[in-house]
Amino acid sequence: MQQVARFEKVTPITQTARMAAAVHGGRAKCLQRLVRLGFNVPTTVALSFDAVHEIARGKAPPVGEILAPFGPAPLLCVRPSSLDQDWGGPSAILNIGMNDARHAALCDSIGEEAANALYLRFIQSYAEHVSRLDPDLFLLPDAPSAEAVAAMRETYEEEMEEPFPEAPQVQLAEVLRSMARAWEGTSARLLRQSKGAPADAGLGLVVQAMALGVGPGESGSGVIGFVDPETGEPQITGRYLRQSQGREALSAASGALYLTNDPRGPSLEECAPEAFAELRAAGDLCRQRLREEMQVEFTIESGRIAILDAVRLPRAPKAAVKIAVSLASEGIIPEAEAVMRIPPVALTALLHRQVDPAAERDIVARGIAASPGAATGRLVLTAEEAEASAGRGEPAILIRRETSPEDIRGMQAARAIVTIRGGVTSHAAVIGRGIGLPCVVGAGDLSIDRQGQVLAPGGRRLKPGDWVTVDGTTGEIIAGEVRLVEAGLDDSFRTLLAWADAERDIGVRANADTPGDAEVARRFQAEGIGLCRTEHMFFEDGRIGLMREVIFSETDEESAAVLSRLLPLQRGDFIRLFEIMGGRPVCIRLFDPPLHEFLPTDTRGLKDMAVMLGKPHAEVKARVEALSEYNPMLGMRGVRLGIAVPQIYEMQARAIFEAAIEAGRAGAPVVPEIMIPLVSAAREVEVVKAMIEAVAAAVRSETGDMVEYRLGVMVETPRAALRAADIAQHASFLSFGTNDLTQMTYGLSRDDAGRFMSAYIRRGVYEEDPFHLLDTEGVGELLQIGAARGRKGRPDVTLAICGEHGGSPRAIAFCRGEGFTYVSCSPYRVPLARLAAAQLAIAERRTAAELPA
Ligand code: PEP
Ligand code: MG
């Protein structure tokens, strides 16, 4: 029978004590490792999560048991020890056990001033953190005199209306109680949950004998790290302060020494070279044996070093990647472990500029963080102004109620986009992520008034030309020009992703509409294009006019003539895409949006269009009205348009085939993938397939070239998922468009859901915005049904996802679990997807290895 592990609630930390991070917390477990490494660690006792939880529930702290190893007159500190140090915890409390008797003894051993200083610090932190008194009443005096101690005690006793506790047992019990309760408070819980802690995360505590750092000879305390926390490059960091305790050296206004020799001032290396050398050796040992870059807290007592604590060095994402790669390159950890150590979302910060974490933020409004990164520029309110600004070399921030395809050029010219309406799959959000532009959507607290000024909460106004900063990572709109830090793509980043690729077992492609997108996709090593939304090519310079001519054509001949002018342009686009992708698969989606998206919405635009088309304004207006639909997203778009106006799909198919032949002649052979959008019936696929095959046959006979291609279907209506068996008979691949599929499964408009989404999430109606995080239950069930039925109809059908969810770890886990061949996501999410996919494969392998055979 397997032995059930038993852990004591109170455990003195020794080399052999039974301890685990999941029971006592990471700090306690790390202290045991430090003891095992032979460091001089003061006597320490660990309290388990269970013990602390019982104290929070009202059980008396087991003070007698805890104090047993510390002798008759203990002087102690207590520190929090949660499973993950990033989850935070209550502040450490030092010098527990200080009382009049101890003070008198310390006056003899370390001198009166030093003893007074310790007593003052203890009363101060006890008052603030245990008795929760106003910290302003307990400021440390300039001179630690006996009078100052008496005055501070008196203040405490007046405020509490009881004597300051003298007994170490009472002090310790109160400290433990206050720390246990603080952990269970609402704000602490919400804070750690925001950092990924589970709702029932436990807190352990470590009670340690104080190493004073105060007294005769070289005495003090400090904190040392061995790499730069921003870059991860080797560098000694931290400070040492004589006659100090805890982490005071880091916050001291003056007097702290540098650790290593430094032109800015005196250092520990100069003043106590042996102690410094010992610390350096300790750092090396920690790195080798704890397999991590640690930050070590130490004291020096009359020249002797004690190691009090070591935590994982807090680090910026760039440093995290560098450290993981260095540890693996030196053989300290396996490459797979390095891959597991980086949370995929941390890569986001490396791909884009970010607001400097140290910069002040004057936040004007908040919205949904729709595309990460930050940018600063002058406010503009129209796409034209954004283009004009870019033309003048001035960075522009475009704020719109919402964007439409007409705005595309202005969006490309802007540094960042803000929309007042819309959710994470709105036009602005999709384009922003596609081109790596910071974007905040659904900033509903903003409005634009008649004078063309942006009104913000609190009566604030932003005028065109004002400097603003947009943080698409946090969803903040900030007044003024805020300092940014550059993106951190470097060799370590590339190495880590190469290791990830070696582990990954699901493909990662990019959604790329333009040659620019495709170049980014290749830079991030996407294995192909999983979705090229061809309509975006029609909004380029000069082409929107041709599209309008197609829409206003009165005869088939007329529209054929205009489409023949669009053909070479579209062919040119595809040639560039095929060239950039160098023979890798490129999946081109046929035209999808409703035609009205190509038409102007305002009177002035209509008039200009009438002039351009040479038609009477009234006639143009009537045609626009005739085209308008009550529900355009459910109207004549996608395959429906392809069947109703076949000339557009025919032109696109011809452009694809001719481009494939031309690109294939010059480079690697190209087998294009053609995808039909918004399918809901197998017959739609049959009709379009016949149409495309006819074009292929025509191109074959005209050129004498082989025209090979794969035809697939975008599964983005619930019916397509349900009828996938029939549909797959005519399709060699099925790619799930989870944006529309989510919209149609919930009956929730992609473009309007932003208005109430935050209220829904706040009230717990939805766990998360389903356009952001794949709804694995409802939409997921449709994916499962679609995948299973698709395979039934065609066992070798390729399955993929190309909605915006495709880059999120949750969707990747789901699709991998269902045996999909690849995911496709915005180019800037490709690295994140590669890493997340690798972590899933490694985690699965590790779980399998742990299972008994
Ligand atoms: C989708 O619907 O999931 C999709 C990828 O297409 P689009 O966002 O262009 O509608
Ligand atoms: Mg769609």
mmCIF file of N, CA and C in Angstrom, residues 446-559:
data_model
loop_
_atom_site.group_PDB
_atom_site.id
_atom_site.type_symbol
_atom_site.label_atom_id
_atom_site.label_comp_id
_atom_site.label_asym_id
_atom_site.label_seq_id
_atom_site.Cartn_x
_atom_site.Cartn_y
_atom_site.Cartn_z
ATOM 1 N N LEU A 446 -15.767 57.498 -22.747
ATOM 2 C CA LEU A 446 -15.385 58.627 -23.602
ATOM 3 C C LEU A 446 -16.548 58.953 -24.537
ATOM 4 N N SER A 447 -16.644 60.215 -24.926
ATOM 5 C CA SER A 447 -17.591 60.568 -25.993
ATOM 6 C C SER A 447 -16.956 61.682 -26.817
ATOM 7 N N ILE A 448 -17.463 61.842 -28.033
ATOM 8 C CA ILE A 448 -16.917 62.906 -28.890
ATOM 9 C C ILE A 448 -18.023 63.934 -29.075
ATOM 10 N N ASP A 449 -17.739 65.202 -28.745
ATOM 11 C CA ASP A 449 -18.809 66.200 -28.834
ATOM 12 C C ASP A 449 -18.827 66.866 -30.210
ATOM 13 N N ARG A 450 -19.785 67.789 -30.365
ATOM 14 C CA ARG A 450 -19.947 68.406 -31.686
ATOM 15 C C ARG A 450 -18.735 69.214 -32.116
ATOM 16 N N GLN A 451 -18.020 69.750 -31.122
ATOM 17 C CA GLN A 451 -16.830 70.554 -31.462
ATOM 18 C C GLN A 451 -15.623 69.669 -31.785
ATOM 19 N N GLY A 452 -15.843 68.379 -31.794
ATOM 20 C CA GLY A 452 -14.724 67.499 -32.122
ATOM 21 C C GLY A 452 -13.733 67.385 -30.984
ATOM 22 N N GLN A 453 -14.237 67.420 -29.748
ATOM 23 C CA GLN A 453 -13.356 67.192 -28.598
ATOM 24 C C GLN A 453 -13.778 65.894 -27.922
ATOM 25 N N VAL A 454 -12.814 65.255 -27.298
ATOM 26 C CA VAL A 454 -13.129 64.001 -26.619
ATOM 27 C C VAL A 454 -13.423 64.313 -25.154
ATOM 28 N N LEU A 455 -14.631 63.941 -24.715
ATOM 29 C CA LEU A 455 -15.010 64.185 -23.318
ATOM 30 C C LEU A 455 -14.731 62.922 -22.515
ATOM 31 N N ALA A 456 -14.107 63.145 -21.356
ATOM 32 C CA ALA A 456 -13.720 61.999 -20.517
ATOM 33 C C ALA A 456 -14.341 62.184 -19.132
ATOM 34 N N PRO A 457 -14.364 61.128 -18.306
ATOM 35 C CA PRO A 457 -14.945 61.255 -16.967
ATOM 36 C C PRO A 457 -14.277 62.397 -16.191
ATOM 37 N N GLY A 458 -15.040 62.973 -15.268
ATOM 38 C CA GLY A 458 -14.498 64.049 -14.435
ATOM 39 C C GLY A 458 -14.413 65.362 -15.182
ATOM 40 N N GLY A 459 -15.153 65.488 -16.283
ATOM 41 C CA GLY A 459 -15.181 66.743 -17.038
ATOM 42 C C GLY A 459 -13.903 67.015 -17.814
ATOM 43 N N ARG A 460 -13.042 66.020 -17.942
ATOM 44 C CA ARG A 460 -11.797 66.265 -18.693
ATOM 45 C C ARG A 460 -12.064 66.264 -20.183
ATOM 46 N N ARG A 461 -11.255 67.024 -20.906
ATOM 47 C CA ARG A 461 -11.406 67.089 -22.363
ATOM 48 C C ARG A 461 -10.067 66.856 -23.028
ATOM 49 N N LEU A 462 -10.106 66.149 -24.143
ATOM 50 C CA LEU A 462 -8.896 66.014 -24.964
ATOM 51 C C LEU A 462 -9.207 66.632 -26.306
ATOM 52 N N LYS A 463 -8.320 67.488 -26.787
ATOM 53 C CA LYS A 463 -8.541 68.142 -28.078
ATOM 54 C C LYS A 463 -7.642 67.506 -29.128
ATOM 55 N N PRO A 464 -8.080 67.543 -30.413
ATOM 56 C CA PRO A 464 -7.168 67.071 -31.451
ATOM 57 C C PRO A 464 -5.823 67.785 -31.323
ATOM 58 N N GLY A 465 -4.767 67.031 -31.458
ATOM 59 C CA GLY A 465 -3.427 67.616 -31.326
ATOM 60 C C GLY A 465 -2.834 67.401 -29.944
ATOM 61 N N ASP A 466 -3.689 67.102 -28.921
ATOM 62 C CA ASP A 466 -3.153 66.846 -27.569
ATOM 63 C C ASP A 466 -2.342 65.551 -27.578
ATOM 64 N N TRP A 467 -1.311 65.519 -26.738
ATOM 65 C CA TRP A 467 -0.539 64.278 -26.606
ATOM 66 C C TRP A 467 -1.307 63.281 -25.746
ATOM 67 N N VAL A 468 -1.404 62.075 -26.228
ATOM 68 C CA VAL A 468 -2.015 61.012 -25.425
ATOM 69 C C VAL A 468 -1.178 59.740 -25.572
ATOM 70 N N THR A 469 -1.310 58.865 -24.591
ATOM 71 C CA THR A 469 -0.623 57.571 -24.647
ATOM 72 C C THR A 469 -1.678 56.484 -24.488
ATOM 73 N N VAL A 470 -1.558 55.457 -25.310
ATOM 74 C CA VAL A 470 -2.518 54.357 -25.230
ATOM 75 C C VAL A 470 -1.763 53.117 -24.778
ATOM 76 N N ASP A 471 -2.275 52.480 -23.743
ATOM 77 C CA ASP A 471 -1.672 51.227 -23.284
ATOM 78 C C ASP A 471 -2.631 50.091 -23.634
ATOM 79 N N GLY A 472 -2.355 49.441 -24.730
ATOM 80 C CA GLY A 472 -3.219 48.352 -25.195
ATOM 81 C C GLY A 472 -3.043 47.084 -24.379
ATOM 82 N N THR A 473 -2.030 47.047 -23.519
ATOM 83 C CA THR A 473 -1.825 45.865 -22.662
ATOM 84 C C THR A 473 -2.753 45.936 -21.447
ATOM 85 N N THR A 474 -3.001 47.171 -20.963
ATOM 86 C CA THR A 474 -3.856 47.312 -19.767
ATOM 87 C C THR A 474 -5.218 47.910 -20.097
ATOM 88 N N GLY A 475 -5.372 48.467 -21.308
ATOM 89 C CA GLY A 475 -6.644 49.096 -21.671
ATOM 90 C C GLY A 475 -6.760 50.534 -21.193
ATOM 91 N N GLU A 476 -5.621 51.180 -20.904
ATOM 92 C CA GLU A 476 -5.690 52.550 -20.368
ATOM 93 C C GLU A 476 -5.409 53.595 -21.438
ATOM 94 N N ILE A 477 -6.136 54.717 -21.306
ATOM 95 C CA ILE A 477 -5.859 55.884 -22.152
ATOM 96 C C ILE A 477 -5.302 56.932 -21.190
ATOM 97 N N ILE A 478 -4.094 57.379 -21.480
ATOM 98 C CA ILE A 478 -3.344 58.178 -20.514
ATOM 99 C C ILE A 478 -3.061 59.548 -21.124
ATOM 100 N N ALA A 479 -3.227 60.599 -20.317
ATOM 101 C CA ALA A 479 -2.956 61.949 -20.819
ATOM 102 C C ALA A 479 -1.447 62.146 -20.949
ATOM 103 N N GLY A 480 -1.041 62.818 -22.018
ATOM 104 C CA GLY A 480 0.354 63.218 -22.169
ATOM 105 C C GLY A 480 1.236 62.162 -22.798
ATOM 106 N N GLU A 481 2.517 62.552 -22.848
ATOM 107 C CA GLU A 481 3.515 61.704 -23.500
ATOM 108 C C GLU A 481 4.217 60.912 -22.395
ATOM 109 N N VAL A 482 3.949 59.616 -22.307
ATOM 110 C CA VAL A 482 4.514 58.817 -21.214
ATOM 111 C C VAL A 482 5.714 58.034 -21.748
ATOM 112 N N ARG A 483 6.718 57.852 -20.894
ATOM 113 C CA ARG A 483 7.924 57.146 -21.320
ATOM 114 C C ARG A 483 7.614 55.679 -21.649
ATOM 115 N N LEU A 484 8.172 55.195 -22.777
ATOM 116 C CA LEU A 484 7.944 53.813 -23.183
ATOM 117 C C LEU A 484 9.257 53.049 -23.136
ATOM 118 N N VAL A 485 9.153 51.714 -22.993
ATOM 119 C CA VAL A 485 10.369 50.897 -23.105
ATOM 120 C C VAL A 485 10.265 50.021 -24.348
ATOM 121 N N GLU A 486 11.406 49.802 -24.982
ATOM 122 C CA GLU A 486 11.418 49.107 -26.278
ATOM 123 C C GLU A 486 11.122 47.609 -26.156
ATOM 124 N N ALA A 487 10.702 47.024 -27.266
ATOM 125 C CA ALA A 487 10.439 45.585 -27.319
ATOM 126 C C ALA A 487 11.754 44.827 -27.137
ATOM 127 N N GLY A 488 11.638 43.581 -26.668
ATOM 128 C CA GLY A 488 12.868 42.861 -26.293
ATOM 129 C C GLY A 488 13.153 41.594 -27.074
ATOM 130 N N LEU A 489 12.969 41.608 -28.410
ATOM 131 C CA LEU A 489 13.271 40.409 -29.202
ATOM 132 C C LEU A 489 14.785 40.235 -29.295
ATOM 133 N N ASP A 490 15.288 39.157 -28.771
ATOM 134 C CA ASP A 490 16.740 38.981 -28.838
ATOM 135 C C ASP A 490 17.056 37.507 -29.042
ATOM 136 N N ASP A 491 18.331 37.163 -28.962
ATOM 137 C CA ASP A 491 18.732 35.780 -29.220
ATOM 138 C C ASP A 491 18.102 34.802 -28.230
ATOM 139 N N SER A 492 17.981 35.216 -26.968
ATOM 140 C CA SER A 492 17.404 34.301 -25.973
ATOM 141 C C SER A 492 15.962 33.982 -26.338
ATOM 142 N N PHE A 493 15.245 35.003 -26.784
ATOM 143 C CA PHE A 493 13.850 34.820 -27.186
ATOM 144 C C PHE A 493 13.777 33.792 -28.318
ATOM 145 N N ARG A 494 14.637 33.969 -29.296
ATOM 146 C CA ARG A 494 14.613 33.049 -30.450
ATOM 147 C C ARG A 494 15.009 31.628 -30.022
ATOM 148 N N THR A 495 16.010 31.550 -29.154
ATOM 149 C CA THR A 495 16.449 30.218 -28.694
ATOM 150 C C THR A 495 15.321 29.513 -27.957
ATOM 151 N N LEU A 496 14.662 30.248 -27.060
ATOM 152 C CA LEU A 496 13.582 29.635 -26.275
ATOM 153 C C LEU A 496 12.490 29.104 -27.206
ATOM 154 N N LEU A 497 12.157 29.894 -28.233
ATOM 155 C CA LEU A 497 11.075 29.453 -29.129
ATOM 156 C C LEU A 497 11.523 28.294 -30.009
ATOM 157 N N ALA A 498 12.797 28.239 -30.314
ATOM 158 C CA ALA A 498 13.287 27.084 -31.087
ATOM 159 C C ALA A 498 13.151 25.823 -30.222
ATOM 160 N N TRP A 499 13.457 25.929 -28.945
ATOM 161 C CA TRP A 499 13.281 24.779 -28.041
ATOM 162 C C TRP A 499 11.789 24.423 -27.954
ATOM 163 N N ALA A 500 10.957 25.453 -27.912
ATOM 164 C CA ALA A 500 9.506 25.193 -27.837
ATOM 165 C C ALA A 500 9.053 24.434 -29.077
ATOM 166 N N ASP A 501 9.547 24.845 -30.238
ATOM 167 C CA ASP A 501 9.123 24.187 -31.483
ATOM 168 C C ASP A 501 9.514 22.709 -31.487
ATOM 169 N N ALA A 502 10.632 22.412 -30.856
ATOM 170 C CA ALA A 502 11.080 21.015 -30.834
ATOM 171 C C ALA A 502 10.120 20.154 -30.001
ATOM 172 N N GLU A 503 9.370 20.766 -29.097
ATOM 173 C CA GLU A 503 8.457 20.025 -28.217
ATOM 174 C C GLU A 503 7.029 19.988 -28.760
ATOM 175 N N ARG A 504 6.691 20.964 -29.565
ATOM 176 C CA ARG A 504 5.301 21.224 -29.951
ATOM 177 C C ARG A 504 4.764 20.135 -30.869
ATOM 178 N N ASP A 505 3.466 19.779 -30.700
ATOM 179 C CA ASP A 505 2.894 18.778 -31.588
ATOM 180 C C ASP A 505 1.596 19.260 -32.238
ATOM 181 N N ILE A 506 1.393 20.564 -32.303
ATOM 182 C CA ILE A 506 0.266 21.103 -33.078
ATOM 183 C C ILE A 506 0.825 22.284 -33.877
ATOM 184 N N GLY A 507 0.371 22.432 -35.107
ATOM 185 C CA GLY A 507 0.905 23.484 -35.969
ATOM 186 C C GLY A 507 0.446 24.874 -35.541
ATOM 187 N N VAL A 508 1.246 25.876 -35.874
ATOM 188 C CA VAL A 508 0.851 27.262 -35.602
ATOM 189 C C VAL A 508 1.008 28.065 -36.894
ATOM 190 N N ARG A 509 -0.110 28.551 -37.394
ATOM 191 C CA ARG A 509 -0.072 29.429 -38.558
ATOM 192 C C ARG A 509 -0.523 30.826 -38.136
ATOM 193 N N ALA A 510 -0.432 31.764 -39.087
ATOM 194 C CA ALA A 510 -0.831 33.138 -38.770
ATOM 195 C C ALA A 510 -2.013 33.561 -39.629
ATOM 196 N N ASN A 511 -2.838 34.435 -39.074
ATOM 197 C CA ASN A 511 -3.855 35.110 -39.871
ATOM 198 C C ASN A 511 -3.168 36.336 -40.473
ATOM 199 N N ALA A 512 -2.997 36.347 -41.766
ATOM 200 C CA ALA A 512 -2.233 37.440 -42.397
ATOM 201 C C ALA A 512 -2.937 37.855 -43.683
ATOM 202 N N ASP A 513 -3.256 39.132 -43.768
ATOM 203 C CA ASP A 513 -4.037 39.601 -44.908
ATOM 204 C C ASP A 513 -3.185 40.283 -45.970
ATOM 205 N N THR A 514 -2.079 40.835 -45.557
ATOM 206 C CA THR A 514 -1.282 41.649 -46.478
ATOM 207 C C THR A 514 0.165 41.145 -46.474
ATOM 208 N N PRO A 515 0.944 41.555 -47.462
ATOM 209 C CA PRO A 515 2.363 41.158 -47.437
ATOM 210 C C PRO A 515 3.056 41.581 -46.140
ATOM 211 N N GLY A 516 2.676 42.751 -45.618
ATOM 212 C CA GLY A 516 3.285 43.203 -44.357
ATOM 213 C C GLY A 516 2.993 42.206 -43.244
ATOM 214 N N ASP A 517 1.737 41.780 -43.151
ATOM 215 C CA ASP A 517 1.374 40.791 -42.113
ATOM 216 C C ASP A 517 2.169 39.504 -42.323
ATOM 217 N N ALA A 518 2.271 39.100 -43.602
ATOM 218 C CA ALA A 518 2.953 37.828 -43.891
ATOM 219 C C ALA A 518 4.419 37.916 -43.479
ATOM 220 N N GLU A 519 5.022 39.094 -43.669
ATOM 221 C CA GLU A 519 6.420 39.229 -43.262
ATOM 222 C C GLU A 519 6.570 39.083 -41.749
ATOM 223 N N VAL A 520 5.633 39.702 -41.015
ATOM 224 C CA VAL A 520 5.678 39.552 -39.549
ATOM 225 C C VAL A 520 5.487 38.079 -39.195
ATOM 226 N N ALA A 521 4.548 37.437 -39.883
ATOM 227 C CA ALA A 521 4.262 36.020 -39.598
ATOM 228 C C ALA A 521 5.517 35.177 -39.783
ATOM 229 N N ARG A 522 6.257 35.432 -40.838
ATOM 230 C CA ARG A 522 7.482 34.655 -41.084
ATOM 231 C C ARG A 522 8.545 34.983 -40.042
ATOM 232 N N ARG A 523 8.629 36.295 -39.697
ATOM 233 C CA ARG A 523 9.619 36.689 -38.692
ATOM 234 C C ARG A 523 9.369 35.906 -37.397
ATOM 235 N N PHE A 524 8.100 35.682 -37.093
ATOM 236 C CA PHE A 524 7.774 34.930 -35.878
ATOM 237 C C PHE A 524 7.640 33.431 -36.151
ATOM 238 N N GLN A 525 8.057 33.026 -37.355
ATOM 239 C CA GLN A 525 8.152 31.618 -37.731
ATOM 240 C C GLN A 525 6.813 30.879 -37.730
ATOM 241 N N ALA A 526 5.777 31.566 -38.212
ATOM 242 C CA ALA A 526 4.512 30.866 -38.444
ATOM 243 C C ALA A 526 4.765 29.835 -39.541
ATOM 244 N N GLU A 527 4.047 28.701 -39.436
ATOM 245 C CA GLU A 527 4.291 27.635 -40.415
ATOM 246 C C GLU A 527 3.500 27.817 -41.688
ATOM 247 N N GLY A 528 2.717 28.847 -41.758
ATOM 248 C CA GLY A 528 1.924 29.106 -42.954
ATOM 249 C C GLY A 528 0.903 30.176 -42.618
ATOM 250 N N ILE A 529 0.049 30.468 -43.580
ATOM 251 C CA ILE A 529 -1.047 31.402 -43.309
ATOM 252 C C ILE A 529 -2.311 30.560 -43.179
ATOM 253 N N GLY A 530 -3.006 30.725 -42.062
ATOM 254 C CA GLY A 530 -4.220 29.941 -41.826
ATOM 255 C C GLY A 530 -5.463 30.687 -42.221
ATOM 256 N N LEU A 531 -5.326 31.987 -42.416
ATOM 257 C CA LEU A 531 -6.488 32.786 -42.842
ATOM 258 C C LEU A 531 -5.984 34.078 -43.457
ATOM 259 N N CYS A 532 -6.284 34.246 -44.754
ATOM 260 C CA CYS A 532 -6.022 35.540 -45.394
ATOM 261 C C CYS A 532 -7.394 36.108 -45.737
ATOM 262 N N ARG A 533 -7.743 37.185 -45.044
ATOM 263 C CA ARG A 533 -9.059 37.796 -45.281
ATOM 264 C C ARG A 533 -8.913 38.701 -46.501
ATOM 265 N N THR A 534 -9.294 38.185 -47.649
ATOM 266 C CA THR A 534 -8.967 38.880 -48.909
ATOM 267 C C THR A 534 -9.629 40.247 -49.035
ATOM 268 N N GLU A 535 -10.772 40.437 -48.384
ATOM 269 C CA GLU A 535 -11.467 41.719 -48.578
ATOM 270 C C GLU A 535 -10.621 42.895 -48.125
ATOM 271 N N HIS A 536 -9.702 42.631 -47.169
ATOM 272 C CA HIS A 536 -8.883 43.755 -46.706
ATOM 273 C C HIS A 536 -8.037 44.328 -47.838
ATOM 274 N N MET A 537 -7.751 43.487 -48.830
ATOM 275 C CA MET A 537 -6.965 43.978 -49.961
ATOM 276 C C MET A 537 -7.764 44.984 -50.797
ATOM 277 N N PHE A 538 -9.076 44.920 -50.709
ATOM 278 C CA PHE A 538 -9.886 45.838 -51.529
ATOM 279 C C PHE A 538 -9.976 47.239 -50.948
ATOM 280 N N PHE A 539 -9.480 47.394 -49.720
ATOM 281 C CA PHE A 539 -9.548 48.731 -49.145
ATOM 282 C C PHE A 539 -8.268 49.520 -49.401
ATOM 283 N N GLU A 540 -7.334 48.904 -50.092
ATOM 284 C CA GLU A 540 -6.086 49.607 -50.410
ATOM 285 C C GLU A 540 -6.377 50.765 -51.366
ATOM 286 N N ASP A 541 -5.365 51.595 -51.484
ATOM 287 C CA ASP A 541 -5.466 52.768 -52.357
ATOM 288 C C ASP A 541 -6.092 52.446 -53.712
ATOM 289 N N GLY A 542 -7.103 53.190 -54.121
ATOM 290 C CA GLY A 542 -7.648 53.062 -55.478
ATOM 291 C C GLY A 542 -8.579 51.885 -55.668
ATOM 292 N N ARG A 543 -8.460 50.864 -54.811
ATOM 293 C CA ARG A 543 -9.258 49.656 -55.061
ATOM 294 C C ARG A 543 -10.694 49.800 -54.587
ATOM 295 N N ILE A 544 -10.907 50.605 -53.547
ATOM 296 C CA ILE A 544 -12.265 50.718 -53.038
ATOM 297 C C ILE A 544 -13.167 51.312 -54.128
ATOM 298 N N GLY A 545 -12.582 52.217 -54.941
ATOM 299 C CA GLY A 545 -13.341 52.806 -56.058
ATOM 300 C C GLY A 545 -13.754 51.726 -57.049
ATOM 301 N N LEU A 546 -12.848 50.809 -57.340
ATOM 302 C CA LEU A 546 -13.175 49.727 -58.281
ATOM 303 C C LEU A 546 -14.269 48.830 -57.699
ATOM 304 N N MET A 547 -14.176 48.566 -56.383
ATOM 305 C CA MET A 547 -15.222 47.739 -55.759
ATOM 306 C C MET A 547 -16.571 48.424 -55.882
ATOM 307 N N ARG A 548 -16.554 49.757 -55.704
ATOM 308 C CA ARG A 548 -17.823 50.485 -55.817
ATOM 309 C C ARG A 548 -18.359 50.404 -57.241
ATOM 310 N N GLU A 549 -17.451 50.440 -58.200
ATOM 311 C CA GLU A 549 -17.911 50.310 -59.596
ATOM 312 C C GLU A 549 -18.539 48.936 -59.816
ATOM 313 N N VAL A 550 -17.953 47.906 -59.184
ATOM 314 C CA VAL A 550 -18.542 46.562 -59.321
ATOM 315 C C VAL A 550 -19.962 46.579 -58.764
ATOM 316 N N ILE A 551 -20.095 47.200 -57.598
ATOM 317 C CA ILE A 551 -21.407 47.202 -56.932
ATOM 318 C C ILE A 551 -22.444 47.944 -57.782
ATOM 319 N N PHE A 552 -22.019 48.997 -58.471
ATOM 320 C CA PHE A 552 -22.970 49.811 -59.246
ATOM 321 C C PHE A 552 -23.066 49.392 -60.712
ATOM 322 N N SER A 553 -22.412 48.294 -61.057
ATOM 323 C CA SER A 553 -22.500 47.839 -62.450
ATOM 324 C C SER A 553 -23.941 47.452 -62.768
ATOM 325 N N GLU A 554 -24.362 47.800 -63.985
ATOM 326 C CA GLU A 554 -25.754 47.484 -64.326
ATOM 327 C C GLU A 554 -25.873 46.179 -65.100
ATOM 328 N N THR A 555 -24.797 45.748 -65.724
ATOM 329 C CA THR A 555 -24.863 44.495 -66.492
ATOM 330 C C THR A 555 -23.687 43.609 -66.087
ATOM 331 N N ASP A 556 -23.792 42.326 -66.453
ATOM 332 C CA ASP A 556 -22.693 41.402 -66.153
ATOM 333 C C ASP A 556 -21.423 41.821 -66.878
ATOM 334 N N GLU A 557 -21.607 42.350 -68.096
ATOM 335 C CA GLU A 557 -20.422 42.762 -68.876
ATOM 336 C C GLU A 557 -19.694 43.894 -68.152
ATOM 337 N N GLU A 558 -20.531 44.838 -67.657
ATOM 338 C CA GLU A 558 -19.928 45.979 -66.971
ATOM 339 C C GLU A 558 -19.126 45.498 -65.743
ATOM 340 N N SER A 559 -19.752 44.617 -64.927
ATOM 341 C CA SER A 559 -19.035 44.177 -63.721
ATOM 342 C C SER A 559 -17.819 43.344 -64.109
#
